[in-house]
Amino acid sequence: MARPNEEVEALLQEYADLVAITGGDAFKVRAYEKAARAIGGHPADVSRLDADGLRDIPNVGRSIAEKVLEYLRTGRVSAVEERRAKIPAGVRELITIPTLGPKKAMRLYEDLHISSVGELAAAIEADALHDLKGFGDKTQENIRHGIALMQQAGGRIPLHLALETAEEIVAELSAGSGCRRCAYAGSLRRMKETVGDIDVLVAAQRSGPFMDALTALPSTAEVIAHGRKKTSVRTTKGVQVDLRVLPPDSWGAGLQYFTGSRAHNIRTRTLAVRQGLKLSEYGLFDVDSGESLASRSEEEVYARLGLPWIPPTLREDRGEIEAALRGELPDVVTERSVRGDLHTHTDLTDGLAPLEEMVTAAAERGYAYYAVTDHAPNLYMQRMTDEKILAQRERVRALDGSRHRMRLLHGTELNIGPDGGVDWPEEFLAGFDLCVASVHSHFDLGRREMTARLVRACENPHVNILGHPTTRLIGRRKGLDADWDEVFAACARSGTALEVNAQPDRLDLCDEDILRAKEHGAKFAVNTDAHSVLHLAHLRYGIGTAQRGGLTPDDVINTWPLRSLRRFLRKGASA
């Protein structure tokens, strides 16, 4: 089930979109967007707050608080219903297309009577938008790509939403009488950025009680199939969950079988056949005698095949079997490996929590060090100044070591301009402990210009980390068009780490780019880009992505001791 905060966040964001579609005041739109983000990132459950408690949340005023209370009390908001009634459902469907804003969606409806994604795709193919102001070739190409992103995503579920659903179901079923083991498997256990459905396994002598329990959960909206070996349901969030109950003695074989990708499982079954064995979800058997040789644990199954245990995130048939046979399987980075977060924000710019709260939350995670990297002045909406950042530096220095002896680094997230330049002159940048540099605008430069832009930023002696390098937003925005091999080589050459941004809608770099960049000898930083206390927990999504890219602690600079990290931050020094 989604947190009430997330439900309210979605409602307020929808209201902001509806106001924008109907030509409402831009200030009001922005106010509701800010309130939506603030509530979504607020650590306390908003359903437990009264009006005063809600108004204590940044950017939540009296009117917004009243709407939140109305929703929590009745499940609806009259102002939202009224706005919805004014706008055709088709227009609301159009604004779900990445790159198509609310005003353009309304123009399409009013001028061309387009009221569905299919109609818009057909209109673009028929060149029916050619004479419509504001819909030139570039805009149409962006819309076409946005539609393709939607179609590609299809019914797939973002990693973080799937993981939240799976963990809730596993917790419920684990409490059932007779449950020996319970876990999620499939692509979710492999930490793919999106998943088609959720596989849950239970080890128990009797399957019936667990099949019945799944269908009876409050989160279950529809029972697709209900059987003795498998039950499938659809949750209230539209997620399909497949449950299988295995005999306890078959737990390891079943977990291995239902976790690996199809290609990985073909490879392991082929290894079994070559040894006169048969591998299934029930165990590893001798073909001639039918004797079960391994089944109770994954380690046992892999060992009998002549392999070490392979981390789930590597089970994609991308060379992990060969590496395991050679004894060269990477010892992948884990959350426990990470000593600190090197990209975070406070309410000085677009974060939701003050410096002290973010520092305390980071210290509670057991970090040895932690960097504050608020936005620099070229991202004009954040209104940063030299005076503000220097005042923050004094506060950071005063707090340094005061929270569980955690050391604090004062940094900034620079904006990479179209020419590759960044905010602030070199002498000012020299005062920071580290600098993250990211692209926040001008996403549509040509490939050659974009490559030169990124390479120049990497070669800046004060840029330590290339933040969310491709700028992609999963299912919403494609990555930058650049020669990434040239960029990765420049990072390796200049001593600039590539970020694995753990925000679940980014996961940028993705696993395939990580694999390419590692071949060039680049180093990496797995950061949360946290804008609230809650976002610090997103680290696990970044770690899952880093593991899929085969990264080890040696590859990831924020697993290193502080002394080694500081050497790296001096650009090019060996760890």
XYZ file of C-alpha atoms in Angstrom:
575
model
C 0.000 0.000 0.000
C 1.260 3.500 -0.808
C 2.002 5.842 2.068
C -0.706 8.485 2.580
C 2.012 11.037 1.846
C 2.488 9.585 -1.640
C -1.254 9.563 -2.326
C -1.532 13.207 -1.305
C 1.568 14.094 -3.335
C 0.003 12.553 -6.458
C -3.290 14.359 -5.851
C -1.673 17.779 -5.406
C 0.517 17.261 -8.474
C -2.583 16.355 -10.476
C -4.304 19.508 -9.217
C -1.291 21.576 -10.292
C -1.519 20.019 -13.768
C -5.249 20.681 -13.946
C -4.748 24.319 -12.971
C -2.071 24.650 -15.659
C -4.302 23.072 -18.326
C -7.123 25.508 -17.606
C -4.811 28.501 -17.848
C -4.596 29.109 -14.130
C -2.069 31.322 -12.404
C 1.493 30.023 -12.848
C 2.308 30.978 -9.259
C -0.538 28.776 -8.020
C 0.682 25.880 -10.161
C 4.170 26.212 -8.731
C 2.809 26.476 -5.179
C 0.949 23.186 -5.488
C 3.944 21.479 -7.107
C 6.151 22.584 -4.215
C 3.590 21.427 -1.671
C 3.284 18.059 -3.411
C 7.041 17.501 -3.219
C 7.191 18.647 0.386
C 4.458 16.267 1.512
C 5.869 13.374 -0.505
C 9.244 13.820 1.194
C 7.904 14.529 4.683
C 9.044 11.814 7.141
C 5.867 11.853 9.270
C 2.617 10.196 8.138
C 0.392 13.115 7.050
C -2.752 11.130 7.876
C -1.823 11.551 11.546
C -1.449 15.336 11.355
C -3.996 18.037 12.074
C -4.213 21.369 10.257
C -1.433 22.934 12.336
C 0.820 19.925 11.773
C 0.253 20.115 8.035
C 1.025 23.838 7.945
C 4.327 23.120 9.666
C 5.426 21.297 6.486
C 7.353 23.675 4.197
C 5.264 25.160 1.347
C 1.958 23.943 2.834
C -0.365 26.874 3.556
C -3.903 27.051 4.914
C -5.707 26.351 1.636
C -3.529 23.375 0.758
C -3.794 21.977 4.289
C -7.596 22.146 4.043
C -7.555 20.189 0.787
C -5.285 17.558 2.322
C -7.593 17.155 5.309
C -10.606 16.912 3.016
C -8.925 14.130 1.039
C -7.869 12.228 4.146
C -11.393 12.533 5.553
C -13.459 11.770 2.437
C -11.117 10.287 -0.171
C -11.816 13.162 -2.575
C -11.252 16.922 -2.953
C -14.080 19.003 -4.361
C -11.721 21.510 -6.013
C -9.957 18.681 -7.840
C -13.264 17.140 -8.908
C -14.427 20.507 -10.269
C -11.230 20.940 -12.297
C -11.461 17.384 -13.611
C -15.034 18.040 -14.771
C -13.863 21.005 -16.852
C -11.246 19.014 -18.751
C -12.011 16.133 -21.119
C -10.572 12.803 -20.005
C -8.650 12.620 -23.269
C -6.706 15.765 -22.445
C -5.786 14.334 -19.056
C -4.542 11.259 -20.930
C -2.418 13.418 -23.238
C -0.511 15.094 -20.403
C 0.778 11.698 -19.313
C 2.962 11.722 -22.438
C 6.545 12.633 -21.503
C 7.608 15.971 -23.091
C 3.990 17.101 -23.711
C 2.931 19.813 -21.271
C -0.606 20.697 -20.179
C -0.945 23.815 -22.340
C 0.046 21.981 -25.518
C -2.337 19.156 -24.640
C -5.202 21.631 -24.368
C -4.216 23.256 -27.695
C -4.337 19.878 -29.428
C -7.817 19.242 -28.066
C -9.241 22.683 -28.817
C -7.715 23.150 -32.278
C -7.635 19.601 -33.657
C -10.028 17.736 -31.315
C -7.278 15.257 -30.424
C -8.262 13.473 -27.216
C -6.159 10.298 -27.018
C -2.567 9.150 -27.356
C -3.511 7.059 -30.399
C -5.124 10.025 -32.159
C -2.062 12.164 -31.485
C 0.311 9.510 -32.861
C -1.826 9.239 -36.008
C -1.934 13.022 -36.392
C 1.860 13.262 -36.240
C 2.267 10.507 -38.815
C -0.233 12.292 -41.088
C 1.648 15.604 -40.608
C -1.574 17.140 -39.300
C 0.269 19.277 -36.725
C 2.476 21.036 -39.245
C 0.543 24.331 -39.274
C -0.198 24.384 -35.531
C 1.838 27.089 -33.797
C 4.363 25.701 -31.351
C 4.391 22.230 -32.914
C 7.390 22.366 -35.229
C 9.461 19.401 -36.341
C 11.544 19.294 -33.157
C 8.477 19.400 -30.899
C 6.775 16.681 -32.900
C 9.879 14.500 -32.724
C 9.987 14.958 -28.939
C 6.311 14.033 -28.656
C 6.833 11.004 -30.882
C 9.652 9.886 -28.611
C 7.494 10.523 -25.542
C 4.788 8.253 -26.944
C 7.427 5.604 -27.663
C 8.620 5.818 -24.046
C 5.053 5.233 -22.848
C 4.600 2.261 -25.139
C 7.966 0.832 -24.155
C 7.105 1.114 -20.457
C 3.726 -0.491 -21.104
C 2.527 -2.184 -17.957
C 5.970 -2.326 -16.372
C 6.372 -1.142 -12.799
C 9.172 1.110 -11.521
C 11.612 -0.728 -9.276
C 10.827 1.185 -6.089
C 7.059 0.719 -6.356
C 7.431 -2.985 -7.099
C 9.835 -3.411 -4.193
C 7.502 -1.666 -1.735
C 4.603 -3.893 -2.833
C 6.697 -7.060 -2.662
C 8.060 -6.309 0.796
C 4.573 -5.692 2.169
C 3.300 -8.996 0.757
C 6.350 -10.921 1.970
C 5.842 -9.487 5.467
C 2.175 -10.534 5.471
C 2.804 -14.066 4.216
C 5.845 -14.576 6.455
C 3.574 -14.158 9.470
C 1.403 -17.097 8.336
C 1.456 -20.327 10.320
C 3.682 -22.927 8.699
C 5.785 -20.487 6.678
C 9.406 -21.628 6.717
C 10.743 -19.087 4.244
C 9.289 -16.276 2.114
C 10.973 -13.996 -0.419
C 10.445 -12.200 -3.704
C 12.293 -13.453 -6.763
C 12.362 -12.751 -10.507
C 13.524 -9.527 -12.109
C 12.744 -7.675 -8.888
C 15.354 -9.658 -6.989
C 17.721 -8.913 -9.856
C 16.954 -5.204 -9.235
C 15.970 -4.381 -12.804
C 14.880 -0.761 -13.156
C 11.342 -1.832 -14.123
C 9.577 -5.158 -13.675
C 6.638 -6.759 -15.451
C 5.222 -8.527 -12.407
C 6.265 -9.695 -8.958
C 7.219 -13.282 -8.137
C 6.830 -14.328 -4.502
C 7.933 -17.696 -3.127
C 6.918 -19.422 0.111
C 8.465 -22.560 1.584
C 5.790 -24.541 3.438
C 4.347 -28.033 3.687
C 0.835 -26.872 2.771
C 0.145 -24.376 -0.015
C -3.575 -23.718 0.462
C -3.414 -21.336 3.442
C -0.915 -19.078 1.673
C -2.810 -19.045 -1.612
C -5.933 -18.050 0.316
C -4.014 -15.456 2.333
C -2.762 -13.704 -0.812
C -6.256 -13.437 -2.286
C -7.566 -12.031 1.012
C -5.001 -9.254 1.419
C -6.475 -5.708 1.515
C -4.150 -4.783 -1.357
C -5.601 -7.489 -3.645
C -8.089 -6.056 -6.130
C -8.530 -9.012 -8.493
C -7.821 -12.735 -8.414
C -6.461 -13.773 -11.809
C -5.854 -17.439 -11.000
C -6.175 -19.447 -7.776
C -4.540 -22.865 -7.697
C -2.608 -25.269 -5.520
C 0.812 -24.595 -7.106
C 0.369 -20.997 -8.252
C -1.940 -18.090 -7.482
C -1.916 -14.785 -9.361
C -3.582 -11.561 -8.225
C -3.662 -7.943 -9.289
C -3.205 -5.355 -6.556
C -5.115 -2.112 -6.111
C -2.126 -0.410 -7.767
C -2.446 -2.601 -10.853
C 0.567 -4.816 -10.090
C 0.373 -8.531 -10.878
C 1.740 -10.783 -8.141
C 2.444 -14.485 -8.762
C 2.768 -16.704 -5.679
C 4.301 -20.169 -5.674
C 4.583 -22.441 -2.635
C 7.498 -24.888 -2.574
C 8.367 -27.783 -0.287
C 10.904 -26.531 2.282
C 13.545 -28.971 1.015
C 13.275 -27.384 -2.468
C 13.673 -23.780 -1.310
C 17.163 -23.158 -2.708
C 16.443 -24.738 -6.085
C 13.171 -22.832 -6.400
C 14.749 -19.510 -5.453
C 17.525 -20.072 -8.002
C 15.073 -21.141 -10.704
C 12.660 -18.232 -10.279
C 15.344 -15.546 -9.846
C 17.619 -15.892 -12.859
C 16.821 -14.435 -16.243
C 15.707 -16.922 -18.883
C 19.153 -16.780 -20.507
C 20.963 -17.331 -17.188
C 18.758 -20.308 -16.364
C 19.377 -21.861 -19.767
C 23.094 -21.652 -19.068
C 22.813 -23.292 -15.634
C 20.543 -26.041 -16.978
C 23.037 -26.642 -19.801
C 25.827 -27.034 -17.221
C 23.655 -29.547 -15.407
C 22.942 -31.571 -18.552
C 26.665 -31.786 -19.355
C 27.181 -33.382 -15.945
C 24.364 -35.890 -16.370
C 22.055 -33.866 -14.128
C 18.651 -32.250 -14.363
C 17.944 -28.849 -12.774
C 14.403 -27.737 -11.948
C 12.598 -25.635 -9.349
C 12.518 -28.701 -7.113
C 16.212 -29.512 -7.120
C 19.270 -30.794 -8.933
C 18.808 -34.483 -9.735
C 20.911 -37.304 -11.106
C 19.330 -38.185 -14.450
C 19.913 -41.943 -14.133
C 18.987 -42.565 -10.513
C 16.620 -39.658 -9.938
C 18.470 -38.910 -6.687
C 18.249 -35.324 -5.408
C 21.789 -33.957 -5.127
C 21.160 -30.337 -4.125
C 18.055 -28.285 -3.370
C 17.962 -26.758 0.106
C 20.004 -23.602 -0.626
C 21.137 -21.650 -3.675
C 24.745 -22.010 -2.552
C 24.326 -25.791 -2.559
C 22.824 -25.814 -6.060
C 25.511 -23.593 -7.564
C 28.300 -25.509 -5.792
C 27.082 -28.825 -7.193
C 27.266 -27.273 -10.675
C 30.882 -26.253 -9.989
C 30.087 -22.560 -9.443
C 30.297 -20.134 -6.549
C 27.039 -18.487 -5.470
C 26.237 -15.773 -8.010
C 24.618 -12.560 -6.708
C 21.057 -12.207 -8.053
C 21.840 -8.850 -9.666
C 24.403 -10.527 -11.945
C 22.150 -13.340 -13.203
C 21.520 -11.939 -16.697
C 23.887 -14.101 -18.806
C 26.255 -11.202 -19.380
C 29.405 -13.188 -18.699
C 28.771 -14.085 -15.055
C 28.839 -17.857 -15.708
C 32.208 -17.654 -17.463
C 33.607 -15.352 -14.761
C 32.402 -17.749 -12.068
C 34.017 -20.723 -13.797
C 37.305 -18.771 -13.984
C 37.071 -17.720 -10.353
C 36.779 -14.064 -11.418
C 33.255 -13.229 -10.293
C 33.246 -9.632 -8.981
C 32.818 -9.103 -5.248
C 30.057 -6.580 -5.837
C 29.537 -3.439 -3.796
C 26.853 -3.562 -1.073
C 25.077 -0.974 1.049
C 27.349 -1.953 3.930
C 30.333 -1.029 1.737
C 29.235 2.600 1.428
C 30.922 4.986 3.872
C 29.132 8.164 2.825
C 26.823 9.988 0.438
C 28.450 12.572 -1.842
C 25.411 14.256 -3.470
C 22.627 15.650 -1.273
C 20.542 18.823 -0.932
C 19.029 20.933 1.837
C 16.297 23.541 1.976
C 18.877 26.175 1.087
C 17.972 25.295 -2.505
C 15.413 22.690 -3.590
C 15.722 20.246 -0.701
C 12.940 19.828 1.842
C 14.885 19.522 5.103
C 17.318 21.892 6.841
C 21.016 21.125 7.019
C 20.947 19.867 10.604
C 18.174 17.341 9.906
C 19.928 15.945 6.847
C 23.222 15.633 8.735
C 21.570 13.892 11.695
C 19.753 11.440 9.407
C 22.990 10.655 7.568
C 24.824 10.057 10.851
C 22.083 7.666 11.946
C 22.832 5.587 8.855
C 26.329 5.041 10.246
C 28.207 7.024 7.605
C 31.829 7.960 8.177
C 31.428 11.079 6.006
C 28.680 12.998 4.256
C 28.649 15.754 1.635
C 26.198 18.629 1.302
C 26.005 19.744 -2.337
C 23.347 22.384 -2.862
C 22.795 23.919 -6.288
C 25.057 26.663 -7.641
C 23.782 30.027 -8.987
C 23.472 29.202 -12.703
C 20.383 27.154 -11.897
C 18.602 30.463 -11.463
C 15.383 29.197 -9.870
C 17.362 28.151 -6.786
C 18.535 31.727 -6.134
C 21.937 30.750 -4.819
C 24.463 33.486 -4.025
C 28.086 33.583 -2.918
C 26.981 34.829 0.487
C 24.481 32.005 1.004
C 26.902 29.231 0.096
C 29.687 30.687 2.254
C 27.320 31.022 5.204
C 26.345 27.381 4.732
C 30.027 26.430 4.685
C 30.472 27.974 8.106
C 27.516 25.949 9.429
C 28.915 22.771 7.885
C 32.321 23.375 9.456
C 30.678 23.977 12.838
C 28.772 20.673 12.597
C 31.739 18.686 11.300
C 32.333 15.728 13.602
C 29.495 16.636 15.944
C 27.167 13.825 14.809
C 28.621 10.427 15.779
C 32.023 11.747 14.657
C 30.827 11.757 11.047
C 32.983 14.063 8.938
C 31.228 16.618 6.763
C 32.279 17.747 3.293
C 31.041 21.022 1.880
C 30.347 20.789 -1.803
C 28.027 22.039 -4.515
C 26.182 20.741 -7.544
C 27.343 22.829 -10.463
C 25.330 23.364 -13.619
C 27.104 22.374 -16.856
C 26.380 25.067 -19.415
C 25.960 24.449 -23.152
C 29.665 25.100 -23.715
C 30.786 22.869 -20.820
C 31.483 25.740 -18.465
C 30.287 25.678 -14.848
C 29.204 28.139 -12.165
C 31.731 30.254 -10.255
C 35.342 31.067 -11.174
C 38.172 28.663 -10.364
C 39.373 30.522 -7.283
C 35.903 30.264 -5.736
C 35.519 26.592 -6.681
C 38.834 25.835 -4.967
C 37.136 26.461 -1.610
C 34.807 23.466 -1.921
C 35.699 20.000 -0.682
C 34.106 18.507 -3.781
C 32.048 19.529 -6.788
C 29.362 17.533 -8.563
C 28.619 18.846 -12.066
C 25.372 18.025 -13.873
C 23.401 18.947 -16.969
C 20.083 20.614 -16.101
C 19.165 22.324 -19.366
C 19.824 22.414 -23.130
C 19.208 18.684 -23.472
C 18.853 18.809 -27.254
C 22.348 19.828 -28.386
C 23.793 17.861 -31.275
C 25.875 14.773 -30.532
C 29.235 16.439 -31.214
C 28.392 19.540 -29.167
C 27.017 17.476 -26.285
C 30.097 15.267 -26.203
C 32.427 18.285 -26.158
C 30.285 19.871 -23.444
C 30.562 16.853 -21.131
C 34.251 16.259 -21.818
C 35.089 19.889 -21.025
C 33.203 19.645 -17.729
C 35.031 16.428 -16.806
C 38.373 18.026 -17.538
C 37.656 20.953 -15.217
C 40.196 20.526 -12.372
C 37.508 21.292 -9.770
C 34.808 18.889 -11.019
C 35.006 15.610 -9.098
C 31.780 13.830 -10.036
C 29.646 13.904 -13.186
C 26.131 13.887 -11.714
C 23.273 11.844 -13.242
C 25.381 11.745 -16.410
C 22.802 10.975 -19.126
C 20.013 13.029 -17.421
C 17.469 10.344 -18.341
C 14.201 10.008 -16.453
C 12.920 6.440 -16.737
C 9.847 6.323 -18.948
C 9.763 10.118 -19.242
C 12.939 11.493 -20.812
C 15.603 9.891 -22.969
C 19.261 10.295 -22.167
C 21.538 12.859 -23.769
C 22.834 12.117 -27.251
C 26.595 11.949 -26.813
C 29.558 9.762 -27.670
C 29.575 8.085 -24.278
C 32.702 6.077 -24.896
C 34.553 9.365 -25.388
C 32.963 10.802 -22.223
C 33.785 7.688 -20.179
C 37.365 7.751 -21.407
C 37.627 11.444 -20.468
C 36.370 10.676 -16.965
C 38.937 7.913 -16.531
C 41.707 10.124 -17.897
C 40.850 13.177 -15.785
C 40.000 11.425 -12.519
C 36.317 12.407 -12.574
C 33.928 9.866 -11.081
C 30.703 8.951 -12.845
C 27.636 9.045 -10.659
C 25.228 6.173 -10.230
C 22.300 8.328 -9.147
C 20.030 6.306 -6.843
C 16.872 8.347 -7.350
C 14.480 5.603 -8.535
C 13.261 7.596 -11.540
C 16.863 8.141 -12.670
C 19.163 5.182 -11.855
C 21.668 7.057 -13.961
C 24.109 5.663 -15.022
C 22.167 2.532 -15.898
C 23.740 -0.915 -15.633
C 24.694 -1.195 -19.314
C 26.434 2.199 -19.274
C 28.260 1.216 -16.092
C 29.621 -1.885 -17.796
C 30.903 0.240 -20.703
C 32.391 2.918 -18.472
C 34.169 0.354 -16.325
C 35.935 -0.986 -19.407
C 37.460 2.487 -19.831
C 38.801 2.400 -16.271
C 36.433 5.004 -14.842
C 35.582 5.295 -11.161
C 32.070 5.766 -9.789
C 30.112 7.311 -6.911
C 26.794 5.788 -5.826
C 24.827 8.768 -4.472
C 21.227 9.388 -3.497
C 20.872 12.988 -4.735
C 18.651 13.198 -1.646
C 16.273 16.149 -1.409
C 14.733 14.935 1.856
C 15.577 12.700 4.799
C 13.525 9.891 3.259
C 15.554 9.996 0.059
C 18.691 8.832 1.883
C 17.149 5.343 1.918
C 17.113 5.334 -1.893
C 20.740 4.240 -1.734
C 19.650 0.619 -2.142
C 18.327 1.300 -5.649
C 21.655 2.773 -6.668
C 23.514 -0.144 -5.120
C 21.326 -2.615 -7.013
C 22.119 -0.791 -10.255
C 25.836 -0.685 -9.404
C 25.813 -4.419 -8.735
C 24.127 -5.057 -12.091
C 27.040 -3.165 -13.625
C 29.519 -5.399 -11.794
C 30.962 -2.650 -9.585
C 33.143 -3.591 -6.624
C 34.114 -1.404 -3.652
C 37.388 -0.627 -5.434
C 35.381 0.974 -8.247
C 33.203 3.157 -5.993
C 34.915 6.154 -4.387
C 32.394 6.569 -1.552
C 33.269 3.144 -0.186
C 36.852 4.273 0.369
C 38.313 5.593 3.641
C 38.139 9.373 3.909
C 41.885 9.791 3.379
C 41.734 7.877 0.081
C 38.639 9.775 -0.964
C 40.308 13.118 -0.316
C 43.263 12.062 -2.473
C 40.885 11.252 -5.317
C 39.107 14.578 -4.896
C 42.396 16.306 -5.622
C 41.831 15.026 -9.202
C 43.844 12.135 -10.509
C 45.514 11.021 -7.290
C 45.570 7.255 -6.804
C 43.395 5.709 -4.102
